[in-house]
XYZ file of C-alpha atoms in Angstrom:
700
model
C 163.742 -23.122 -11.371
C 165.624 -20.523 -9.308
C 164.086 -17.858 -7.077
C 165.658 -14.452 -6.475
C 164.639 -11.807 -3.928
C 162.757 -8.845 -5.417
C 162.358 -6.951 -2.176
C 162.814 -7.699 1.513
C 161.463 -5.586 4.383
C 160.843 -6.715 7.996
C 157.918 -9.124 8.050
C 157.465 -9.187 4.258
C 159.550 -10.603 1.435
C 158.821 -11.154 -2.265
C 160.701 -13.629 -4.425
C 160.368 -14.232 -8.135
C 161.252 -17.158 -10.365
C 162.846 -16.479 -13.729
C 159.665 -17.683 -15.418
C 156.095 -18.584 -14.558
C 155.101 -22.077 -13.542
C 152.035 -24.282 -13.628
C 148.949 -23.837 -11.485
C 149.547 -27.258 -9.904
C 153.062 -26.245 -8.848
C 151.740 -22.970 -7.416
C 149.120 -24.771 -5.322
C 151.638 -27.262 -3.928
C 154.126 -24.501 -3.159
C 151.502 -22.354 -1.413
C 150.331 -25.252 0.758
C 153.871 -26.206 1.784
C 154.801 -22.633 2.670
C 151.560 -22.073 4.576
C 152.367 -25.090 6.759
C 155.659 -23.551 7.926
C 155.427 -22.280 11.507
C 155.613 -18.495 11.746
C 154.458 -17.877 8.166
C 151.420 -15.611 8.477
C 150.494 -15.216 4.820
C 151.403 -16.673 1.424
C 150.583 -15.521 -2.086
C 151.875 -17.476 -5.101
C 151.222 -16.109 -8.582
C 151.901 -18.727 -11.284
C 151.528 -16.156 -14.071
C 154.509 -14.077 -12.934
C 156.418 -16.676 -10.921
C 156.089 -14.488 -7.811
C 155.974 -15.668 -4.187
C 154.978 -13.193 -1.447
C 155.612 -14.212 2.186
C 154.436 -12.495 5.372
C 156.439 -13.871 8.312
C 156.534 -13.419 12.086
C 160.252 -14.011 12.694
C 163.577 -14.683 10.968
C 163.406 -18.377 11.771
C 160.195 -18.719 9.765
C 161.788 -16.777 6.922
C 164.824 -19.082 6.841
C 162.604 -22.181 6.912
C 160.563 -20.828 3.995
C 163.737 -20.069 1.997
C 164.962 -23.620 2.631
C 161.638 -25.023 1.451
C 161.827 -22.926 -1.729
C 165.360 -24.182 -2.374
C 164.145 -27.769 -2.029
C 161.143 -27.061 -4.255
C 163.432 -25.575 -6.911
C 165.569 -28.711 -6.960
C 162.466 -30.913 -7.254
C 161.092 -28.942 -10.188
C 160.661 -31.219 -13.253
C 161.327 -29.652 -16.613
C 157.829 -30.282 -17.839
C 156.252 -28.381 -14.982
C 157.499 -24.941 -15.943
C 155.007 -22.904 -17.905
C 155.379 -19.804 -19.998
C 153.480 -16.886 -18.382
C 149.798 -17.457 -18.915
C 149.950 -21.141 -19.813
C 148.154 -23.872 -17.837
C 145.902 -21.272 -16.199
C 142.170 -21.925 -16.202
C 139.846 -19.385 -17.714
C 138.254 -17.202 -15.041
C 134.753 -18.225 -14.066
C 131.845 -16.449 -15.642
C 128.827 -15.000 -13.833
C 127.409 -17.581 -11.349
C 124.365 -19.377 -12.730
C 121.160 -20.350 -10.919
C 120.632 -23.170 -13.426
C 121.977 -25.995 -11.209
C 119.603 -24.991 -8.388
C 116.619 -24.922 -10.729
C 117.559 -28.361 -12.054
C 117.929 -29.589 -8.465
C 114.436 -28.363 -7.541
C 112.442 -29.086 -10.707
C 114.334 -31.789 -12.640
C 115.978 -33.990 -9.983
C 112.677 -35.326 -8.466
C 111.775 -36.837 -11.849
C 115.146 -38.511 -12.445
C 115.675 -42.252 -11.775
C 117.086 -43.078 -8.322
C 120.336 -44.507 -9.723
C 120.924 -41.343 -11.758
C 120.353 -39.163 -8.684
C 122.784 -41.261 -6.666
C 125.392 -41.184 -9.427
C 125.197 -37.398 -9.863
C 125.469 -36.844 -6.095
C 128.517 -39.113 -5.809
C 130.195 -37.616 -8.897
C 129.672 -34.076 -7.628
C 131.037 -35.045 -4.185
C 134.271 -36.628 -5.384
C 136.201 -33.341 -6.072
C 135.379 -31.969 -2.606
C 136.326 -35.215 -0.878
C 139.612 -35.422 -2.785
C 140.402 -31.827 -1.832
C 139.819 -32.649 1.830
C 141.949 -35.791 1.654
C 144.753 -33.822 -0.021
C 144.675 -31.270 2.806
C 144.877 -34.062 5.396
C 147.847 -35.585 3.574
C 149.632 -32.253 3.887
C 148.928 -32.213 7.620
C 146.335 -29.410 7.488
C 142.969 -29.546 9.245
C 141.308 -26.884 7.111
C 137.873 -25.917 5.866
C 138.380 -28.313 2.932
C 138.573 -31.212 5.408
C 135.396 -30.060 7.156
C 133.527 -29.792 3.848
C 134.748 -33.223 2.793
C 133.707 -34.733 6.147
C 130.237 -33.205 5.949
C 129.695 -34.494 2.408
C 131.235 -37.883 3.259
C 128.936 -38.399 6.272
C 125.908 -37.577 4.107
C 127.019 -40.178 1.548
C 127.652 -42.817 4.258
C 124.182 -42.183 5.671
C 122.841 -42.552 2.127
C 121.465 -39.039 2.301
C 122.293 -38.317 -1.323
C 119.880 -35.394 -1.505
C 121.786 -33.509 1.224
C 125.143 -34.424 -0.324
C 124.109 -33.025 -3.699
C 122.712 -29.849 -2.115
C 125.966 -29.347 -0.204
C 128.055 -29.593 -3.354
C 125.741 -27.173 -5.152
C 126.005 -24.563 -2.401
C 129.770 -24.894 -2.017
C 130.285 -24.684 -5.767
C 128.035 -21.624 -6.013
C 130.002 -19.860 -3.250
C 133.296 -20.510 -5.045
C 131.801 -19.250 -8.320
C 130.653 -16.059 -6.597
C 134.144 -15.393 -5.262
C 135.844 -16.134 -8.605
C 133.408 -13.940 -10.515
C 133.762 -10.993 -8.128
C 137.551 -11.249 -8.113
C 137.674 -11.414 -11.918
C 135.428 -8.369 -12.399
C 137.275 -6.336 -9.762
C 140.746 -7.087 -11.052
C 139.710 -6.584 -14.687
C 138.553 -3.077 -13.801
C 141.746 -2.337 -11.898
C 143.856 -3.510 -14.817
C 141.896 -1.385 -17.290
C 142.354 1.687 -15.091
C 146.106 1.188 -15.002
C 146.395 0.509 -18.730
C 144.986 3.918 -19.679
C 148.177 5.682 -18.537
C 150.756 4.116 -20.858
C 149.568 4.940 -24.370
C 152.019 7.614 -25.628
C 155.734 8.419 -25.237
C 158.221 11.129 -26.191
C 160.846 9.971 -28.699
C 163.734 11.545 -30.606
C 163.803 10.823 -34.329
C 166.283 12.446 -36.698
C 167.208 14.996 -34.048
C 163.621 16.079 -33.353
C 161.468 15.224 -30.330
C 157.905 14.102 -30.977
C 154.971 12.525 -29.146
C 153.992 9.114 -30.564
C 151.727 6.229 -29.627
C 153.543 3.456 -27.803
C 152.232 1.019 -30.423
C 154.336 2.912 -33.042
C 157.542 2.619 -31.022
C 160.419 0.671 -32.508
C 163.740 -0.481 -31.083
C 165.511 2.132 -33.245
C 163.840 5.036 -31.389
C 165.276 6.937 -28.456
C 162.631 7.346 -25.717
C 163.005 10.614 -23.757
C 162.032 10.562 -20.069
C 162.323 13.600 -17.779
C 161.949 14.358 -14.069
C 158.724 13.005 -12.571
C 157.765 10.826 -15.559
C 157.311 7.075 -15.639
C 159.592 4.997 -17.845
C 157.246 3.388 -20.389
C 159.570 0.699 -21.807
C 162.254 -1.758 -20.828
C 165.579 -0.601 -22.229
C 169.146 0.640 -21.869
C 170.133 4.257 -21.168
C 171.805 5.742 -24.248
C 172.232 9.357 -23.102
C 171.995 11.395 -19.908
C 171.873 10.558 -16.237
C 168.943 10.278 -13.820
C 167.950 9.076 -10.384
C 165.343 6.347 -10.957
C 162.858 5.127 -8.341
C 162.523 1.377 -8.832
C 160.032 0.728 -6.011
C 157.645 -1.041 -8.377
C 160.383 -3.544 -9.266
C 162.501 -3.881 -6.129
C 160.545 -2.251 -3.302
C 163.584 -0.041 -2.603
C 162.306 3.490 -1.835
C 165.575 5.290 -2.622
C 166.421 6.287 -6.178
C 169.346 4.692 -7.999
C 171.639 6.404 -10.500
C 171.142 5.338 -14.097
C 173.716 6.448 -16.687
C 174.596 5.343 -20.245
C 174.742 1.545 -20.398
C 172.445 1.004 -17.397
C 169.239 -1.015 -17.731
C 165.875 0.526 -16.861
C 162.451 -1.051 -16.624
C 158.887 -0.117 -17.481
C 156.913 1.136 -14.519
C 159.867 2.749 -12.734
C 159.999 6.542 -12.372
C 162.624 9.217 -13.012
C 162.960 11.233 -9.783
C 165.512 13.700 -11.120
C 167.362 14.178 -14.394
C 166.729 13.328 -18.019
C 167.628 10.191 -19.969
C 167.273 8.866 -23.499
C 166.456 5.142 -23.551
C 167.077 2.618 -26.298
C 164.096 0.215 -25.966
C 164.638 -3.523 -25.576
C 161.011 -4.350 -24.846
C 158.174 -2.403 -26.476
C 154.466 -2.639 -27.209
C 151.779 -4.673 -25.515
C 154.229 -7.016 -23.854
C 155.627 -4.285 -21.630
C 152.204 -2.877 -20.817
C 150.982 -6.357 -19.930
C 153.835 -6.778 -17.462
C 152.837 -3.525 -15.745
C 149.224 -4.618 -15.506
C 150.083 -8.102 -14.212
C 152.405 -6.605 -11.577
C 149.720 -4.215 -10.386
C 147.054 -6.924 -10.182
C 149.451 -9.184 -8.299
C 150.221 -6.494 -5.728
C 146.534 -5.595 -5.317
C 145.694 -9.206 -4.475
C 148.678 -9.565 -2.162
C 147.918 -6.491 -0.054
C 145.112 -8.044 1.956
C 143.265 -6.034 4.535
C 144.280 -6.924 8.089
C 140.658 -7.818 8.844
C 140.720 -10.240 5.894
C 143.832 -12.003 7.189
C 142.310 -12.249 10.680
C 139.089 -13.718 9.269
C 140.998 -16.357 7.317
C 143.130 -17.341 10.327
C 140.033 -17.476 12.551
C 138.247 -19.595 9.951
C 140.954 -22.270 9.956
C 141.311 -22.115 13.755
C 137.601 -22.945 14.225
C 137.753 -26.179 12.181
C 139.318 -28.457 14.867
C 136.700 -27.330 17.407
C 133.911 -28.271 14.981
C 135.324 -31.786 14.741
C 135.815 -31.997 18.508
C 132.243 -30.904 19.243
C 130.810 -33.342 16.691
C 132.846 -36.173 18.275
C 131.628 -35.303 21.777
C 127.993 -35.229 20.595
C 128.378 -38.692 19.080
C 130.048 -40.074 22.237
C 127.279 -38.721 24.460
C 124.221 -39.423 22.276
C 125.471 -42.214 19.989
C 123.280 -40.474 17.426
C 125.116 -39.991 14.107
C 122.377 -37.667 12.850
C 123.045 -35.192 15.673
C 126.800 -35.471 15.179
C 126.374 -34.850 11.447
C 124.149 -31.832 12.155
C 126.905 -30.320 14.282
C 129.564 -31.101 11.688
C 127.531 -29.610 8.895
C 127.369 -26.250 10.682
C 130.663 -24.354 10.867
C 131.663 -20.709 11.035
C 134.741 -20.940 8.858
C 133.259 -21.209 5.372
C 131.279 -17.978 5.578
C 134.064 -16.127 7.421
C 136.623 -17.071 4.809
C 134.393 -16.217 1.850
C 132.543 -13.031 2.804
C 135.477 -10.833 3.886
C 137.558 -10.949 0.681
C 134.374 -10.540 -1.351
C 133.509 -7.365 0.584
C 137.007 -5.965 0.001
C 137.067 -6.734 -3.709
C 133.519 -5.488 -4.228
C 134.451 -2.180 -2.595
C 137.540 -1.873 -4.809
C 135.386 -2.554 -7.880
C 132.805 0.028 -6.818
C 135.618 2.503 -6.232
C 136.901 2.106 -9.799
C 133.435 2.921 -11.128
C 133.294 6.047 -8.970
C 136.725 7.439 -9.753
C 138.655 5.913 -6.834
C 141.428 3.393 -7.547
C 142.481 1.556 -4.356
C 145.628 -0.534 -4.764
C 144.850 -3.172 -2.123
C 142.556 -4.233 0.704
C 145.042 -3.076 3.337
C 144.693 0.520 2.138
C 140.902 0.264 2.075
C 140.999 -0.666 5.755
C 143.463 2.143 6.584
C 141.258 4.656 4.770
C 138.233 3.581 6.811
C 140.249 4.027 10.021
C 141.793 7.383 9.022
C 141.009 10.102 11.577
C 143.425 12.716 10.226
C 143.847 13.968 6.651
C 146.854 16.054 5.616
C 146.577 18.163 2.443
C 149.429 19.647 0.471
C 148.258 23.092 -0.676
C 149.824 23.781 -4.062
C 148.335 21.661 -6.825
C 146.066 19.774 -4.426
C 143.840 22.334 -2.721
C 144.704 24.814 -5.459
C 144.580 24.441 -9.234
C 148.351 24.988 -9.544
C 147.618 27.450 -12.360
C 148.586 30.985 -11.259
C 146.523 33.897 -12.507
C 146.687 37.668 -12.178
C 144.258 38.745 -9.471
C 144.956 42.482 -9.392
C 147.125 45.144 -11.061
C 147.875 48.263 -8.952
C 149.698 51.204 -10.542
C 151.998 53.449 -8.515
C 151.814 57.208 -8.473
C 152.183 58.658 -11.984
C 151.528 55.338 -13.816
C 148.499 53.814 -15.570
C 147.222 50.292 -14.817
C 147.381 49.178 -18.474
C 150.965 50.404 -18.813
C 152.030 48.333 -15.786
C 150.430 45.139 -17.162
C 151.692 45.777 -20.729
C 155.286 46.337 -19.569
C 155.246 43.243 -17.336
C 153.916 41.099 -20.194
C 156.567 42.493 -22.534
C 159.290 41.397 -20.101
C 157.779 37.972 -19.304
C 156.695 36.804 -22.754
C 159.790 34.704 -23.472
C 159.982 32.928 -20.117
C 158.311 29.539 -19.603
C 157.481 29.495 -15.898
C 153.771 29.535 -14.808
C 153.802 33.063 -13.337
C 155.187 34.499 -16.595
C 152.476 32.740 -18.571
C 149.824 34.119 -16.187
C 150.984 37.722 -16.744
C 151.140 37.323 -20.543
C 147.740 35.604 -20.596
C 146.137 38.444 -18.596
C 147.493 41.047 -21.035
C 146.175 39.059 -23.989
C 142.736 38.710 -22.367
C 142.550 42.487 -21.952
C 143.738 43.157 -25.512
C 146.972 44.865 -24.468
C 149.540 44.500 -27.235
C 153.138 44.401 -26.028
C 155.673 44.752 -28.809
C 159.168 43.597 -27.987
C 161.052 46.861 -27.459
C 163.318 45.942 -24.572
C 166.994 45.000 -24.869
C 169.766 43.507 -22.750
C 167.468 41.098 -20.921
C 168.879 39.656 -17.705
C 166.952 36.859 -15.981
C 167.736 35.994 -12.369
C 166.340 32.518 -11.608
C 163.537 32.556 -8.994
C 163.958 36.319 -8.455
C 163.158 38.475 -11.477
C 164.039 40.204 -14.759
C 166.137 43.276 -15.581
C 166.057 45.031 -18.959
C 166.086 48.415 -20.669
C 162.911 49.825 -22.194
C 162.821 53.219 -23.992
C 166.201 53.963 -22.476
C 165.073 53.284 -18.889
C 166.194 50.438 -16.625
C 163.180 48.248 -15.836
C 163.077 45.654 -13.044
C 160.314 43.108 -12.489
C 160.211 40.400 -9.843
C 160.012 39.542 -6.153
C 160.349 41.924 -3.236
C 163.670 40.351 -2.349
C 165.003 41.162 -5.824
C 163.510 44.647 -6.171
C 163.983 45.953 -2.635
C 166.846 43.977 -1.070
C 169.027 43.265 -4.117
C 168.374 46.407 -6.195
C 167.589 48.842 -3.369
C 164.289 50.151 -4.729
C 162.135 51.639 -1.896
C 158.640 50.109 -1.590
C 157.209 52.081 1.346
C 155.104 54.250 -0.982
C 152.752 51.332 -1.607
C 152.937 49.770 1.882
C 149.149 49.687 2.427
C 148.516 47.836 -0.841
C 151.364 45.419 -0.124
C 150.050 44.585 3.363
C 146.478 44.160 2.110
C 147.515 41.780 -0.670
C 149.661 39.799 1.790
C 146.701 39.438 4.177
C 144.629 38.095 1.273
C 147.232 35.404 0.682
C 148.393 36.653 -2.711
C 151.910 36.636 -4.098
C 153.201 40.065 -5.179
C 155.379 40.998 -8.157
C 157.011 44.417 -8.152
C 157.685 46.581 -11.241
C 160.333 49.314 -10.889
C 161.446 51.900 -13.478
C 164.715 53.785 -13.045
C 164.898 52.962 -9.338
C 161.292 53.920 -8.516
C 158.420 51.541 -7.720
C 155.965 51.786 -10.628
C 153.337 49.219 -9.696
C 152.306 45.872 -8.245
C 150.851 42.753 -9.815
C 149.088 40.349 -7.428
C 149.227 36.657 -8.346
C 146.968 33.995 -6.884
C 146.744 30.249 -7.297
C 142.950 29.718 -7.420
C 141.470 27.240 -4.978
C 139.782 24.218 -6.478
C 136.032 24.931 -6.441
C 135.316 21.699 -4.573
C 138.063 22.187 -1.953
C 136.034 24.025 0.706
C 132.995 21.658 0.523
C 135.334 18.660 0.822
C 136.985 20.149 3.926
C 133.565 20.730 5.502
C 132.513 17.154 4.748
C 135.667 15.720 6.337
C 135.349 17.905 9.424
C 131.694 16.859 9.669
C 132.832 13.241 9.815
C 135.047 14.013 12.793
C 138.277 13.878 10.788
C 141.154 16.188 11.732
C 142.303 18.251 8.726
C 145.807 19.726 8.414
C 147.180 21.835 5.525
C 150.882 21.925 4.632
C 152.371 24.737 2.548
C 155.699 26.361 1.812
C 154.045 29.802 1.850
C 154.708 32.323 4.601
C 152.497 32.561 7.670
C 150.170 35.317 6.388
C 149.521 33.618 3.061
C 148.952 30.242 4.727
C 146.547 31.783 7.254
C 144.547 33.515 4.507
C 144.170 30.311 2.463
C 143.291 28.261 5.547
C 140.608 30.770 6.522
C 139.010 30.661 3.068
C 138.902 26.857 3.240
C 137.683 26.617 6.815
C 140.864 24.874 8.010
C 141.903 25.707 11.558
C 145.180 23.776 11.591
C 148.005 24.392 9.141
C 151.805 24.383 8.887
C 153.469 27.203 6.960
C 156.943 27.414 5.414
C 157.181 23.611 5.351
C 160.025 22.323 3.194
C 159.388 19.213 1.069
C 161.760 17.225 3.280
C 159.765 18.196 6.401
C 156.363 16.945 5.212
C 157.058 13.326 6.192
C 158.090 14.515 9.672
C 154.680 16.181 10.111
C 152.999 12.897 9.141
C 155.089 10.949 11.677
C 154.299 13.460 14.431
C 150.562 12.971 13.858
C 151.024 9.204 13.924
C 152.942 9.536 17.195
C 149.835 11.245 18.616
C 147.851 8.099 17.815
C 146.257 9.186 14.538
C 145.734 7.061 11.454
C 146.862 9.502 8.769
C 145.823 9.907 5.136
C 148.010 12.233 3.041
C 146.779 13.855 -0.169
C 149.428 15.344 -2.465
C 150.212 15.438 -6.165
C 153.830 16.523 -6.599
C 157.178 14.784 -6.749
C 158.149 16.430 -3.455
C 155.047 14.933 -1.792
C 156.247 11.373 -2.388
C 158.097 10.917 0.968
C 155.010 12.094 2.873
C 152.722 9.841 0.789
C 154.967 6.894 1.685
C 155.097 7.829 5.384
C 151.299 8.124 5.731
C 149.118 5.144 6.650
C 147.417 5.686 3.298
C 148.711 7.973 0.546
C 146.223 9.564 -1.859
C 146.931 11.450 -5.077
C 145.149 12.799 -8.140
C 145.542 11.021 -11.464
C 146.929 14.190 -13.087
C 149.665 14.439 -10.440
C 153.314 13.568 -10.995
C 154.034 9.991 -12.089
C 156.158 9.457 -8.983
C 153.258 10.508 -6.733
C 150.910 8.079 -8.528
C 153.499 5.327 -8.153
C 153.943 5.860 -4.417
C 150.287 6.583 -3.534
C 147.981 3.822 -2.276
C 144.797 5.455 -3.611
C 144.450 7.366 -6.908
C 141.504 9.721 -7.539
C 141.038 9.092 -11.256
C 138.541 11.913 -11.886
C 141.017 14.558 -10.604
C 138.535 15.981 -8.092
C 139.021 16.276 -4.352
C 135.516 15.044 -3.615
C 136.810 11.656 -4.702
C 138.497 11.542 -1.280
C 135.130 11.787 0.492
C 133.804 9.080 -1.811
C 136.816 6.890 -0.977
C 136.331 7.374 2.775
C 132.615 6.566 2.528
C 133.267 3.499 0.349
C 135.863 2.125 2.756
C 133.688 2.724 5.828
C 130.733 1.068 4.073
C 132.907 -1.959 3.242
C 134.061 -2.285 6.870
C 130.430 -2.006 8.048
C 129.435 -4.837 5.703
C 132.279 -6.963 7.041
C 131.238 -6.339 10.655
C 127.573 -7.007 9.815
C 128.479 -10.261 8.082
C 130.616 -11.318 11.045
C 127.704 -10.736 13.447
C 125.266 -12.624 11.212
C 127.666 -15.550 10.778
C 128.316 -15.932 14.501
C 124.657 -15.484 15.533
C 122.914 -17.630 12.922
C 125.419 -20.475 12.947
C 125.319 -20.582 16.759
C 121.518 -20.941 16.577
C 121.836 -23.714 13.968
C 124.511 -25.438 16.059
C 122.322 -25.362 19.178
C 119.391 -26.717 17.157
C 121.534 -29.596 15.930
C 122.737 -30.388 19.448
C 119.168 -30.633 20.742
C 118.045 -32.704 17.793
C 115.679 -29.997 16.569
C 117.499 -29.797 13.224
C 118.376 -32.862 11.176
C 121.524 -32.924 8.957
C 119.729 -31.945 5.748
C 117.994 -28.787 7.011
C 121.057 -27.964 9.113
C 123.336 -28.047 6.079
C 120.830 -26.108 3.993
C 120.458 -23.305 6.546
C 124.217 -23.103 7.125
C 125.012 -22.866 3.439
C 122.190 -20.434 2.778
C 123.737 -18.258 5.491
C 127.089 -18.462 3.702
C 125.522 -17.474 0.384
C 123.492 -14.739 2.080
C 126.442 -13.034 3.769
C 128.443 -13.363 0.543
C 125.686 -11.620 -1.382
C 125.591 -8.913 1.298
C 129.355 -8.477 0.938
C 128.876 -8.124 -2.819
C 126.050 -5.589 -2.679
C 127.980 -2.915 -4.622
C 128.546 -5.444 -7.424
C 124.910 -6.509 -7.481
C 123.665 -2.907 -7.673
C 125.652 -1.966 -10.784
C 123.738 0.570 -12.801
C 121.778 1.830 -9.791
C 122.032 5.407 -8.576
C 125.015 5.939 -6.270
C 124.048 5.646 -2.605
C 126.845 7.701 -1.109
C 126.500 11.366 -0.380
C 127.852 13.532 -3.168
C 129.968 16.645 -2.580
C 129.011 19.597 -4.713
C 130.892 22.775 -5.326
């Protein structure tokens, strides 16, 4: 079994084996790596053969690599598993049956049967603790094993059985929550890979991915995700392979190059001959996403887990001191049976996963706990204007005829010129003419199209020009002063202006606007009401930007911002001490989404933006951002509440055990009930499924 590096950035490295391996091998590998000094986090996924390491320094990284090399050489042939083999079925919904049997059935059972069931239930926990000790780790497993072992030695089989019930129920809660959360995340991702463009017999067509064969050529253009594994047959493109390698820069892919499902074409067009099609490829995308979601723990979750393990030695030390001073094993056992670590380690990840699950149900897909925490801390939100605050669907707002011309003639002529051009503004002009019933027969000849400027043609023997001011006035020398007042008014209103000239004279103006999303202004007000700084970025000129900002209630904006400058704006806000969320939907927003502490996009945005973003608003509405902020803040509040309850209640139980007020049985019961209680509090969103949403809704 050989490992190769998938990506490597300072403090974080992912390696992958060429195949999956067994659950037993994954557990051993994780424990060995976790014991290496300087390794701050480990995630081993047996299904994909992936190992994620978070490390403090290069020395720790080298030690971990050496350990992996040794582990690879020790790997027996029978221990390698095909992806998905040797994995236990996820736990179902936790059952209250064992508790009911403990309360109502156990008292009527023979003594020997009660003893046997208590011992049998204790063995797995004791073995787990012994295994941890053999690996040199004084962890929560050792504390649990010691608490159960002391109860058995004192012949307190009732307490031992209750302990195993409570510990098992807590593990079932965590497994169930994780399964439901990750199932929902996987389903959300799978919805996006159902159809592809293919070329068959020289014609391009849209087909279901299930109908794809290895004889088809799959066509992928700028901004689209590659839906299959394959080899480039035609064309060239820059492909972003961040999902595979973690490398943010695009790589050139030309005929003969391999490409992989889940990567994104940044620029260009390629035809791909598939080598992997169907459910297999989609499954790999889903597994990769789930793996990354689990790996990206919230910082507060990592701190809780490290604190939990750090507390264990002190619990043993305090229990030993109590026994030395009092020579009372009952008091020592009471102290040992109360620890902070179990609840700390269980409640935090449950709160994170429950929030992610609730988010999926409310149209917010968060790709990891780290981003949930960043979203809760965000105190500045940066919006891209076009396509995010606006609908990115231009429409004709006003038609103004010049002296001697009729309004309908201006619109009809413009539509006649634009009808064969595919860009959005042309479609808006043609659509407006159709809505008003203005028929525009094709009577013009000698069409000349100047990209991004305008159109020149001849109509009824006259030279007709239609386009931007730069084209009409600066390039063609047509005077526009006769309609100065209208031009200045439209500019103040933030509208783009198209000019129509006939035989060197300005004939009329057509004002184009990109309508604001109806929910945009309420969302801005909600964010400002939460004390969040809002900034708008746009490539428009100053007057247009100011007009849009005023309509939205935004006081801070940046105009004439080039796509390459958006990330610089994000970094400047971060330099001021802000935690920044960026919301954009285009390919050119991707660098800014990556630079932000948390990147947010809409599900109908460019594939590259969805790939790079940390949060996806699946209902394509901006008020999903407010929902996401409220969800993340609620999750952090639950975590802080749980932390306070854990520290307060367990301290009270510990003091009661020290004074002899609480005996081991009640002490263990209260401690474990606290653990279950804070876990249920962490899972509140899961337990309230089907109830009315509690968060404030944003209405248009």
